[in-house]
Short mmCIF file of C-alpha atoms in Angstrom, two decimals:
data_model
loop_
_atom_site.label_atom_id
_atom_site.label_comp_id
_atom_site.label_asym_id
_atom_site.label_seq_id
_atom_site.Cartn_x
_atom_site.Cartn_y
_atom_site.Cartn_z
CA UNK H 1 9.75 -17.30 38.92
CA UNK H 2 11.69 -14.86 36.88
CA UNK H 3 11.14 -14.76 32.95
CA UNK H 4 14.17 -14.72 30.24
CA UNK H 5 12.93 -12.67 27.71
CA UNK H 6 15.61 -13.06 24.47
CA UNK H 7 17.42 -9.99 23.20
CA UNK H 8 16.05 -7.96 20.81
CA UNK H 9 17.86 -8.67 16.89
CA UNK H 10 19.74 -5.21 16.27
CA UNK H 11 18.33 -3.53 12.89
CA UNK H 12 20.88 -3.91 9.96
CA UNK H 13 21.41 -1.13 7.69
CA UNK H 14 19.77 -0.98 4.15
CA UNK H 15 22.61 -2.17 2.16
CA UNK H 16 23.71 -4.93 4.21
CA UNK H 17 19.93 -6.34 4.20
CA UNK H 18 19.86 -5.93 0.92
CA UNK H 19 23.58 -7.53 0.85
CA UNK H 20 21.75 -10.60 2.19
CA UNK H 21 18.67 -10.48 0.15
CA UNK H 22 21.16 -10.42 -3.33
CA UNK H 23 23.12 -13.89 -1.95
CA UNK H 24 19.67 -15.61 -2.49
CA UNK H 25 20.25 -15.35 -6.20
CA UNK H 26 24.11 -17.65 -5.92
CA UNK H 27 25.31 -15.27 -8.53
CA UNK H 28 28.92 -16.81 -10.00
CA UNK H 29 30.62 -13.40 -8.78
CA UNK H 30 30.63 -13.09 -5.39
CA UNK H 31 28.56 -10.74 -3.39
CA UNK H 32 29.78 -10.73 0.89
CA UNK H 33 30.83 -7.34 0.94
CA UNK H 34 30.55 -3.73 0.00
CA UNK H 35 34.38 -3.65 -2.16
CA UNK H 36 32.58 -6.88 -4.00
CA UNK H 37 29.73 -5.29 -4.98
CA UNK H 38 31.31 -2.08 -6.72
CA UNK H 39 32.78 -3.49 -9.98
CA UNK H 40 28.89 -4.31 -10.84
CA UNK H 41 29.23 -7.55 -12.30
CA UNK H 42 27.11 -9.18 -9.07
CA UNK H 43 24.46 -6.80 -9.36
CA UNK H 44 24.24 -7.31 -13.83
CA UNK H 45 24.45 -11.15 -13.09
CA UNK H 46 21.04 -10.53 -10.34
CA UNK H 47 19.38 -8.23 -12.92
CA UNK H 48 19.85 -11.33 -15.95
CA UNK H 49 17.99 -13.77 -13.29
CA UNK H 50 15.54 -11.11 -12.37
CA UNK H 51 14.58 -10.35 -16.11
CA UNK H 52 16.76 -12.83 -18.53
CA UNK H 53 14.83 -11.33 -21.82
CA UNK H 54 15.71 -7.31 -20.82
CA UNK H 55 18.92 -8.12 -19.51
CA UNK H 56 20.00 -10.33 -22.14
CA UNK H 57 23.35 -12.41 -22.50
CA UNK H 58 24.02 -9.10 -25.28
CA UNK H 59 23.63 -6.78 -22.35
CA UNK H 60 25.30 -8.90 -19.93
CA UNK H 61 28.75 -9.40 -21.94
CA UNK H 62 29.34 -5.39 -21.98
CA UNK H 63 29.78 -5.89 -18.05
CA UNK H 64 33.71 -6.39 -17.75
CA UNK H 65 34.19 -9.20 -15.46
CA UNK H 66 38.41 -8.72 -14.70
CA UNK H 67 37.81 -5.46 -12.77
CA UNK H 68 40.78 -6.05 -10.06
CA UNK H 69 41.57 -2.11 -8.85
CA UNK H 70 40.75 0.01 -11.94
CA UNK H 71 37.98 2.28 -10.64
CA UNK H 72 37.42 3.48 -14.20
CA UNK H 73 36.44 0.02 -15.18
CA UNK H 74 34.11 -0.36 -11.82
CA UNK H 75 32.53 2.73 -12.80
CA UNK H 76 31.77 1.91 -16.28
CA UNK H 77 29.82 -1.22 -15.21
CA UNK H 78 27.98 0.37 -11.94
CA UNK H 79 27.43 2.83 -15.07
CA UNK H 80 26.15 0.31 -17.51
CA UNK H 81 23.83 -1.47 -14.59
CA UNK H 82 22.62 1.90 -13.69
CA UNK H 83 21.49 2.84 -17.34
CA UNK H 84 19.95 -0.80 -17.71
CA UNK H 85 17.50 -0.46 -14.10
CA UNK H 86 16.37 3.82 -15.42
CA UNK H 87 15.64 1.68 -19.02
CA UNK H 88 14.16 -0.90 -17.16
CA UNK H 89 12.02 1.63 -15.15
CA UNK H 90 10.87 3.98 -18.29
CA UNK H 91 10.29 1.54 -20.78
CA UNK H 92 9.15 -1.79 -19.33
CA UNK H 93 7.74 -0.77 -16.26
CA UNK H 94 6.22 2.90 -17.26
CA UNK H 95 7.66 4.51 -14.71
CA UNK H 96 10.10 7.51 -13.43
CA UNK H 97 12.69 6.98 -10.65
CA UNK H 98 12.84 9.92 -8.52
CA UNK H 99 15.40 11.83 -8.47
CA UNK H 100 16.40 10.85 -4.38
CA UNK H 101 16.17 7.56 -5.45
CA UNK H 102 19.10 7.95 -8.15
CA UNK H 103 22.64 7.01 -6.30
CA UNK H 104 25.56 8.57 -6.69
CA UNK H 105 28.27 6.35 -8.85
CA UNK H 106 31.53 8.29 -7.89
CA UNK H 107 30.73 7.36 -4.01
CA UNK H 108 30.15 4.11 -5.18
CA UNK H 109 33.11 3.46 -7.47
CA UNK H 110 35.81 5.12 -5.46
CA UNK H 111 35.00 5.74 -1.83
CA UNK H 112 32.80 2.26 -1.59
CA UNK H 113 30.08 4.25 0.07
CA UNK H 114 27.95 1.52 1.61
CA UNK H 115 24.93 4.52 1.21
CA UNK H 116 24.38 5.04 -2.23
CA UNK H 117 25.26 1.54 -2.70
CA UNK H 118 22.21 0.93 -0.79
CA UNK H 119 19.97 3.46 -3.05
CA UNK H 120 21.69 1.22 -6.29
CA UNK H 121 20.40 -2.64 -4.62
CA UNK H 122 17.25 -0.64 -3.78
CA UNK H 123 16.77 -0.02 -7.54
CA UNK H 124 17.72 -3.87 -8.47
CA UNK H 125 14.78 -4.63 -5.45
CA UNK H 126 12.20 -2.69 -7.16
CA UNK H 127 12.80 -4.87 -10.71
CA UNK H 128 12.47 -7.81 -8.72
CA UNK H 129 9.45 -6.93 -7.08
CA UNK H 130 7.74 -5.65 -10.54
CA UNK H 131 9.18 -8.50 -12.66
CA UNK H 132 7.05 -11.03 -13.70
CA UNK H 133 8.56 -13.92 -11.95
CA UNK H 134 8.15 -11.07 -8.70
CA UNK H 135 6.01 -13.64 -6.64
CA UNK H 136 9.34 -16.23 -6.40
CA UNK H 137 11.17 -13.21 -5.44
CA UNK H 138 8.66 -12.06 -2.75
CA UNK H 139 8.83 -15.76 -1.56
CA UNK H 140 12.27 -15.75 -1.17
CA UNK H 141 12.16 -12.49 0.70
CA UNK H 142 9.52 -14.05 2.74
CA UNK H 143 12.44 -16.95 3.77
CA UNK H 144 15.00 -14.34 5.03
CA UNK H 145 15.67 -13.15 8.55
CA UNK H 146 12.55 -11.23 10.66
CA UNK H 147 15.10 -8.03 10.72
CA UNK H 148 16.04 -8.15 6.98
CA UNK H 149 12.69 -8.97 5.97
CA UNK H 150 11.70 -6.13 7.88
CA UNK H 151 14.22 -3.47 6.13
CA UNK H 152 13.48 -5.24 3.11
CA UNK H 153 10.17 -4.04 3.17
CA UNK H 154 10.89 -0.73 4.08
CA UNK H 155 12.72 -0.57 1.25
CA UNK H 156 9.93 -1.22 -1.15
CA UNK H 157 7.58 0.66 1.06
CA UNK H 158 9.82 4.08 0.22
CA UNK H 159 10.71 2.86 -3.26
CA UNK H 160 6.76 2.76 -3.77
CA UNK H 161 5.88 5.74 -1.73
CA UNK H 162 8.54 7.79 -4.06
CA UNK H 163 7.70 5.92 -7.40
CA UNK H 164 4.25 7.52 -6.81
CA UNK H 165 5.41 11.18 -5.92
CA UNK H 166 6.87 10.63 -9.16
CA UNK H 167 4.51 9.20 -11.12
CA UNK H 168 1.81 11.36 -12.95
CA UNK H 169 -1.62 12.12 -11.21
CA UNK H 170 -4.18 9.37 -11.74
CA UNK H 171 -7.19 8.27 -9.43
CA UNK H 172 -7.21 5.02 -10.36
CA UNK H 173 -4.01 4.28 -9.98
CA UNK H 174 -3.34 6.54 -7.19
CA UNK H 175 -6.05 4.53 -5.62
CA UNK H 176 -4.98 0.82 -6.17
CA UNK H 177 -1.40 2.19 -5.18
CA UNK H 178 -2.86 3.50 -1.70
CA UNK H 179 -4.41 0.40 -1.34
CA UNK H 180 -1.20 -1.80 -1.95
CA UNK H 181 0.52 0.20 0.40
CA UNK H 182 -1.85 -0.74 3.25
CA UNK H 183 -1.65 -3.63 2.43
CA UNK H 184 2.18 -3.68 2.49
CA UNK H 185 1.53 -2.04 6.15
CA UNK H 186 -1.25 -4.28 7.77
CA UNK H 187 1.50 -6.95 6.17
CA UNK H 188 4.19 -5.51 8.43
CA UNK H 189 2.16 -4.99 11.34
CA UNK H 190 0.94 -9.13 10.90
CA UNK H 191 4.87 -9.77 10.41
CA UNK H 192 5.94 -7.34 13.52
CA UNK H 193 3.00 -9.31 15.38
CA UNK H 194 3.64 -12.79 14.20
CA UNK H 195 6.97 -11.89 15.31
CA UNK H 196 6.10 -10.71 18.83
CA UNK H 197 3.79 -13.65 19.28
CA UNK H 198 6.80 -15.79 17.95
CA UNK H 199 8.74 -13.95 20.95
CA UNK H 200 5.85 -14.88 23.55
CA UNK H 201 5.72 -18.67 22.34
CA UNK H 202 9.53 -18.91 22.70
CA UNK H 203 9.20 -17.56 26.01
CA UNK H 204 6.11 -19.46 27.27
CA UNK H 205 8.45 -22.55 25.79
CA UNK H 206 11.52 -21.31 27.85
CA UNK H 207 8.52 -21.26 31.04
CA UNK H 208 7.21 -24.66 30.12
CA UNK H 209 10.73 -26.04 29.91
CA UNK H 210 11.76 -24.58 33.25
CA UNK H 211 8.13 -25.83 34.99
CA UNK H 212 9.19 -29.58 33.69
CA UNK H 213 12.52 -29.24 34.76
CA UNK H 214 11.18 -28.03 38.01
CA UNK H 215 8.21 -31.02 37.57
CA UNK H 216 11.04 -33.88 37.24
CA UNK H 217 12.80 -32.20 40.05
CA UNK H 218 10.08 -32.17 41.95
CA UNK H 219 8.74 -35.53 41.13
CA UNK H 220 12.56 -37.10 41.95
CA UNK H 221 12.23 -34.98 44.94
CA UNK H 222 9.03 -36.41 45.55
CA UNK H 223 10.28 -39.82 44.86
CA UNK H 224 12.80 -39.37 46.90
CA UNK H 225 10.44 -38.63 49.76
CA UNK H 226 7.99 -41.36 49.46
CA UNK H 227 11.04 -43.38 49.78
CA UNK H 228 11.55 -41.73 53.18
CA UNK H 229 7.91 -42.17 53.71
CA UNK H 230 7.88 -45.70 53.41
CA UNK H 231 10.87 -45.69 55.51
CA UNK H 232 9.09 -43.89 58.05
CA UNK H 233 5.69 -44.83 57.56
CA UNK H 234 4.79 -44.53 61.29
CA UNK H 235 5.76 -40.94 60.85
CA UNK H 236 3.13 -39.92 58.96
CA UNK H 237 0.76 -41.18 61.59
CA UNK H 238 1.17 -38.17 63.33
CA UNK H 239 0.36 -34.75 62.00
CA UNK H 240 2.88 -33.16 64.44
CA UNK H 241 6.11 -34.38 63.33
CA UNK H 242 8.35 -32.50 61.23
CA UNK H 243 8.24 -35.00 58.16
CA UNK H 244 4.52 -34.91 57.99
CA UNK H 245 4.61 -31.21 57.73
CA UNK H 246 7.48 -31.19 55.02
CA UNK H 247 5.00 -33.38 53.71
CA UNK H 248 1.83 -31.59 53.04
CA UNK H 249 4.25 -28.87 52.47
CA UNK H 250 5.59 -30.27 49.31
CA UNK H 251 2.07 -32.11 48.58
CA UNK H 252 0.99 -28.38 48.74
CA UNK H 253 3.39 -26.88 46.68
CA UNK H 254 3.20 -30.00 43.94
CA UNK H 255 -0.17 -29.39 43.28
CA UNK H 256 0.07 -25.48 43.44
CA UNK H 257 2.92 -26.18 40.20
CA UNK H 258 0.32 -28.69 38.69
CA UNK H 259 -2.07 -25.61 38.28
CA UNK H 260 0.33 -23.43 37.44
CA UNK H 261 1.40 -25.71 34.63
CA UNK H 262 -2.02 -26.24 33.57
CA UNK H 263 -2.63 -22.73 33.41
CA UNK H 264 0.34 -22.14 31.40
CA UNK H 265 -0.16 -25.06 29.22
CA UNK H 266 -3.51 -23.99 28.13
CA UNK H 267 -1.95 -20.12 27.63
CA UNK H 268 0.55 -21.63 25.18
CA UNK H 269 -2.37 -23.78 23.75
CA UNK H 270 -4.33 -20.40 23.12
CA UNK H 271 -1.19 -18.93 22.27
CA UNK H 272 -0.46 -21.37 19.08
CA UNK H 273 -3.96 -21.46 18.59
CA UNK H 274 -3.86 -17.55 17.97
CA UNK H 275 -0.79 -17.66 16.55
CA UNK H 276 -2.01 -19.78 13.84
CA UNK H 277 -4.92 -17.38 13.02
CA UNK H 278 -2.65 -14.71 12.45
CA UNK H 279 -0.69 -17.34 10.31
CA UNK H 280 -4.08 -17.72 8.39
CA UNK H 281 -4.43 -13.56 8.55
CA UNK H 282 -1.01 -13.56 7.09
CA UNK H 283 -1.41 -16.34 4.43
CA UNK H 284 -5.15 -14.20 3.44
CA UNK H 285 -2.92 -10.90 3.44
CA UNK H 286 -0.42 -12.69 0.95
CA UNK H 287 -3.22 -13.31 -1.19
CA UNK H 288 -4.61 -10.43 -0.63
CA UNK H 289 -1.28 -8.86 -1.47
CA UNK H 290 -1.15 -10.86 -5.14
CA UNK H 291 -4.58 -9.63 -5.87
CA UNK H 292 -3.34 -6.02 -5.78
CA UNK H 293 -0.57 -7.17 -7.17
CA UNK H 294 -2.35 -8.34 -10.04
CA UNK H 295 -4.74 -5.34 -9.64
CA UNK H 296 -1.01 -3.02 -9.93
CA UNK H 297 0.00 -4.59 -12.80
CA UNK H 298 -3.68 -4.51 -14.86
CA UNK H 299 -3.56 -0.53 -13.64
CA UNK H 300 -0.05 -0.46 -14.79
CA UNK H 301 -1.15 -2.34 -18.15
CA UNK H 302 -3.97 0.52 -17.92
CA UNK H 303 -1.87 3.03 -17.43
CA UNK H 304 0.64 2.19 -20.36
CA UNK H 305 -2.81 1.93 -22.31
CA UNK H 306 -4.00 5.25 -21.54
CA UNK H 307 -0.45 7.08 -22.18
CA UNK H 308 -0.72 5.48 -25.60
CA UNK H 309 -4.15 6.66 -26.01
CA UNK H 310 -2.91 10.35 -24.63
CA UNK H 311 -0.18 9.95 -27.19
CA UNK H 312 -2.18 8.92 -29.83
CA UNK H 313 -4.77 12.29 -28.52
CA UNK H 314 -1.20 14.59 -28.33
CA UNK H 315 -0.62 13.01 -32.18
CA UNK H 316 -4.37 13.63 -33.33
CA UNK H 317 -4.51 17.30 -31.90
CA UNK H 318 -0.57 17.78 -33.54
CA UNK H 319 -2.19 16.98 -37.39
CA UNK H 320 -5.53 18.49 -36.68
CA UNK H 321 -3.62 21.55 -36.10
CA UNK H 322 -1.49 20.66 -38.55
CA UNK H 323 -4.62 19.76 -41.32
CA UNK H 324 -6.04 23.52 -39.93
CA UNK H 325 -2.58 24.92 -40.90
CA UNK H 326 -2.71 23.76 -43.98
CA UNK H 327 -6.27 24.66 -44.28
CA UNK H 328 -5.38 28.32 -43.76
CA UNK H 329 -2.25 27.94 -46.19
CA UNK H 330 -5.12 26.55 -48.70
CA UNK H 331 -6.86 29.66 -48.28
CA UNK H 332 -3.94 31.70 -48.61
CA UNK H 333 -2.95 29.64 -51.82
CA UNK H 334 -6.59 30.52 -53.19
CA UNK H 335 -5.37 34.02 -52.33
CA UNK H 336 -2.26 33.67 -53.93
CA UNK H 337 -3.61 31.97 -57.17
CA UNK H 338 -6.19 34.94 -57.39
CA UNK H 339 -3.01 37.52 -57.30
CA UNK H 340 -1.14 35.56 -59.32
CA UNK H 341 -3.68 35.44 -61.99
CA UNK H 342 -3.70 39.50 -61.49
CA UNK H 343 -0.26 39.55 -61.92
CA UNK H 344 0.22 37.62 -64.69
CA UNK H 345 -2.78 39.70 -66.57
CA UNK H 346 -1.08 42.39 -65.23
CA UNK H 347 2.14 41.22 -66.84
CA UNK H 348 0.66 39.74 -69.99
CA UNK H 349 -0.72 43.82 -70.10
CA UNK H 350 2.97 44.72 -69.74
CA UNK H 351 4.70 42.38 -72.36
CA UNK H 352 2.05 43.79 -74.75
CA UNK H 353 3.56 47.71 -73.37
CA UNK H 354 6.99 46.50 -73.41
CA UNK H 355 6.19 45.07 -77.06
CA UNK H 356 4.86 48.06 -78.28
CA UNK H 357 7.18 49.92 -76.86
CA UNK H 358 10.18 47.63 -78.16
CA UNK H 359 8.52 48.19 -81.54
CA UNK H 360 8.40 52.13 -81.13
CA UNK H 361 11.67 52.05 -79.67
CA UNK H 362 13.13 50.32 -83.13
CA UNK H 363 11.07 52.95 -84.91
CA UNK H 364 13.14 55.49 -82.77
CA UNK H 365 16.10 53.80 -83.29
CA UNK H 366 15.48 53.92 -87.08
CA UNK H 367 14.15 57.32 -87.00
CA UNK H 368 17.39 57.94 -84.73
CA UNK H 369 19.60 57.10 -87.40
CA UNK H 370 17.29 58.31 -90.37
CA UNK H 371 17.46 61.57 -88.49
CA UNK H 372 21.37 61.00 -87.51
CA UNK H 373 21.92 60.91 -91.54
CA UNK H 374 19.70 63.68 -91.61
CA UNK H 375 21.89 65.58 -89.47
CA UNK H 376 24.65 64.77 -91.26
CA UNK H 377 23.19 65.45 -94.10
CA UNK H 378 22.39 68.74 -93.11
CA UNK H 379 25.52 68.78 -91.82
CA UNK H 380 27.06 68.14 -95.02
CA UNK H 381 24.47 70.93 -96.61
CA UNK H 382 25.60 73.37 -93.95
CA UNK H 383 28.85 72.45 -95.46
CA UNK H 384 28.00 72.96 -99.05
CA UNK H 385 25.99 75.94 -98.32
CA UNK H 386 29.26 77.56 -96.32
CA UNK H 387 31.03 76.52 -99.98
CA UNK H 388 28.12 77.81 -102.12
CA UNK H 389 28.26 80.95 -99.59
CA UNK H 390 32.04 81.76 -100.43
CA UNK H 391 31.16 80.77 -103.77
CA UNK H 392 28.36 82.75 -103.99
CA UNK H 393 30.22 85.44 -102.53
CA UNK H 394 32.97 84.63 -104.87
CA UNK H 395 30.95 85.14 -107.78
CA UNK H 396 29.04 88.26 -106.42
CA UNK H 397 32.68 89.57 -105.71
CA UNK H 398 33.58 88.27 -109.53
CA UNK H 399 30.18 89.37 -110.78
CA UNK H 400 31.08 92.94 -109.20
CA UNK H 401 34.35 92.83 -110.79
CA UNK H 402 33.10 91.34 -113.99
CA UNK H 403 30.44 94.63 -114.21
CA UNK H 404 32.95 96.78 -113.90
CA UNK H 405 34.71 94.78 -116.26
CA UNK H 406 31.22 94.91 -118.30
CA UNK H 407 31.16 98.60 -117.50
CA UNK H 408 35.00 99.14 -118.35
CA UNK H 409 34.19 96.90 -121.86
CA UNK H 410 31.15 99.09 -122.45
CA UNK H 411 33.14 101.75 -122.61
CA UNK H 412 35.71 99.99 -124.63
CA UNK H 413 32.69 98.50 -126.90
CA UNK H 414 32.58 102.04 -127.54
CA UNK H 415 35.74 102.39 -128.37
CA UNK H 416 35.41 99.09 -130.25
CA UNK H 417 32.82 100.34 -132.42
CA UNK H 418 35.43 102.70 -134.03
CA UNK H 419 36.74 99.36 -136.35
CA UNK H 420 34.39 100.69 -139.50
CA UNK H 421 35.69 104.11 -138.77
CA UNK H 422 39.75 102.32 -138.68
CA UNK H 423 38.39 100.32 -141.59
CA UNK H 424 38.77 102.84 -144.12
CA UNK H 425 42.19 103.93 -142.48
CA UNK H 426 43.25 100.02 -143.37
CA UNK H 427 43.40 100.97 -146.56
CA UNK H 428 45.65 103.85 -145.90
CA UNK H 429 46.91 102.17 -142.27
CA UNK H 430 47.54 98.29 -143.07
CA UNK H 431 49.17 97.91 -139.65
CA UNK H 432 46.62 99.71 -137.80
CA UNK H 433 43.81 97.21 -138.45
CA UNK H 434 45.97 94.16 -137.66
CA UNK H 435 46.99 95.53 -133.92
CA UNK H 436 43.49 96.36 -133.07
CA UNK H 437 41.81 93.08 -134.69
CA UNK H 438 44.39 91.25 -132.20
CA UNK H 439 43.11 93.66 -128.92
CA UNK H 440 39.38 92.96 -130.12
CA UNK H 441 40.22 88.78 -129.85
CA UNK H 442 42.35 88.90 -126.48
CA UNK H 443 39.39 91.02 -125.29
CA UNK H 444 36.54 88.41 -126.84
CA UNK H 445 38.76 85.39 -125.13
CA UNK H 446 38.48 87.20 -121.83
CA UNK H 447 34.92 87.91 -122.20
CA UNK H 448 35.04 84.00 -122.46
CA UNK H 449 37.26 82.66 -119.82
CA UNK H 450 35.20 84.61 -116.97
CA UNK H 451 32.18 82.87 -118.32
#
């Protein structure tokens, strides 16, 4: 008997998985296709039910919903949704997106490129899957397809793997986030399983359908015979004859299907049996999966703790430098104070010079002009003494002349003294005595004019 094994699902691409995954939100703007997706307004209206108090109705109405075929407006919302998830990412989450993670928007916007469209719903994923509401979302990725489910969670798988290349070194964390990525794995390997299993049931189905089909055949074939048997009942009598051997034959054959029936019957039973362990296995690693989960988001609650205690460390070093700078600047104030205090009894010291000096210098300027009218005073003297020097010389010139004068009178006194000798000739000489008594007075007013 020759087993139909089903063909194998072909693997869809990232974006068109993730295509499917965003349709499980019914956003109002429709989402079937690539050109749909790149005026943005599908992918804001996912990120408002994945987080309705980050991506408010505020944030939402900036998204322009009449796009048509103006790339410029398409790129200003794949813009705006872009900004939102990086926001999203630093400040609510506490984490960086790496930079291969980060899509390019002109690819997007004007040459639809289903690629970096991919790396953008792989962003909107990784909100959903850190959200709080992330367990509905996981469920819902749980509902999908076996081959989206499984690109699905490859995506997270190297959205994870590069969130924590990207993230800062920590043990702890490092730790939990190792241990949520096995967990992710031995949850692929129990889907890839459950799904092979799946592929056996389905085929020991297709088997058990085929044995019944071949049972009822055989048991209207066999019906069909005993009908002939009872017809030829004497026939059987006899070992020999043909009928009797078609007989066993078939008898044979019937109860060599029975066993193979049973057989396969109680391989399907053990099949379903095991496949419901791994049902249970799957079910344990779900819950297994929410306790890391929860164990992520306490680390990641941790982890926002202890950058606020590094920051608040970073801010206590920054003032206790800060207090030790202006420790030192105290000193150097101390310093200062001491050198002012020198300088200003240094300075006090020179207004008392400058004073004193200020004082001698208006005793200079007084002596200055004292001495200025002494100077012209001697000046003036100089000048009187050059006068009293002609003068002088004047009068020794006059005195000169007046001795010879003297000298020449002298001699006239002489001749003067003769009067008392004229005197008697008056008598005789009237006329005489009157010309020389006027020579004697013109002589006497002379004598009296150079005095």
């Amino acid at each position: 008997m020759e087993e139909t094994q089903p063909p194998p699902q072909p693997k869809l691409p990232l974006c068109d998985s993730l295509m499917i995954w965003l349709q499980t939100f019914n956003t109002a703007s429709p989402c079937q296709d690539v050109k749909q997706l790149t005026s943005g307004v599908a992918m804001a209206q996912v990120l408002h039910q994945i987080d309705a108090a980050w991506f408010n109705e505020s944030w939402l109405s900036r998204i322009k919903e009449d796009v048509g075929d103006n790339w410029r407006i398409k790129a200003s919302n794949v813009k705006k949704v872009l900004q939102g998830i990086m926001s999203y990412y630093h400040e609510f989450l506490g984490q960086q997106i790496s930079e291969a993670l980060i899509p390019d928007l002109n690819q997007i916007t004007e040459c639809s490129d289903p690629v970096e469209l991919g790396r953008l719903l792989q962003l909107i994923l990784g909100c959903a899957i850190n959200c709080e509401k992330k367990q509905e979302h996981i469920q819902n990725i749980m509902t999908l397809e076996e081959s989206v489910q499984h690109v699905v969670m490859t995506a997270i798988q190297e959205l994870m793997s590069k969130e924590i290349l990207s993230s800062p070194p920590n043990d702890a964390v490092g730790e939990l986030e190792q241990q949520l990525k096995r967990a992710l794995e031995e949850l692929q390997e129990a889907l890839a399983e459950k799904e092979e299993l799946r592929q056996r049931c389905e085929e020991l189905d297709m088997q058990v359908t085929t044995l019944q089909d071949e049972k009822n055949s055989l048991v209207s074939e066999n019906e069909m015979m005993n009908e002939k048997l009872d017809q030829l009942d004497g026939s059987f009598d006899d070992p020999n004859t043909v009928v009797a051997k078609k007989y066993f034959h078939a008898q044979l054959q019937l109860e060599q299907l029975q066993e193979e029936n049973f057989r396969l019957e109680a391989a399907k039973d053990d099949y379903r049996v095991h496949c419901e362990e791994l049902e249970k296995q799957l079910i344990e690693f779900q819950h297994r999966n929410d306790e890391l989960t929860s164990l992520a988001e306490e680390t990641r609650a941790l982890k926002d703790e202890i950058d606020v205690l590094r920051a608040t460390s970073d801010k206590a070093n920054k003032l206790e430098s800060t207090v030790e700078i202006y420790r030192q600047k105290l000193q150097d104030l101390n310093d200062l104070r001491k050198q002012v205090k020198t300088l200003q009894e240094t300075n006090m010291m020179y207004m008392h010079n400058t004073v004193s000096l200020e004082e001698e210098l208006k005793k200079a300027n007084a002596a200055r002009t004292q001495l200025e009218t002494y100077k012209r005073q001697v000046q003036d003297l100089h000048v009187k003494l050059s006068s009293e020097s002609k003068r002088a010389d004047t009068l020794a010139f006059e005195m000169k002349r007046l001795e010879e004068k003297h000298e020449a009178l002298l001699k006239e006194k002489e001749i003067f003294a003769l009067p008392l000798a004229f005197s008697s000739l008056t008598l005789i000489y009237p006329g005489v005595w009157i010309l020389f008594s006027l020579l004697y007075f013109e002589f006497v007013e002379f004598l009296r004019t150079v005095d």
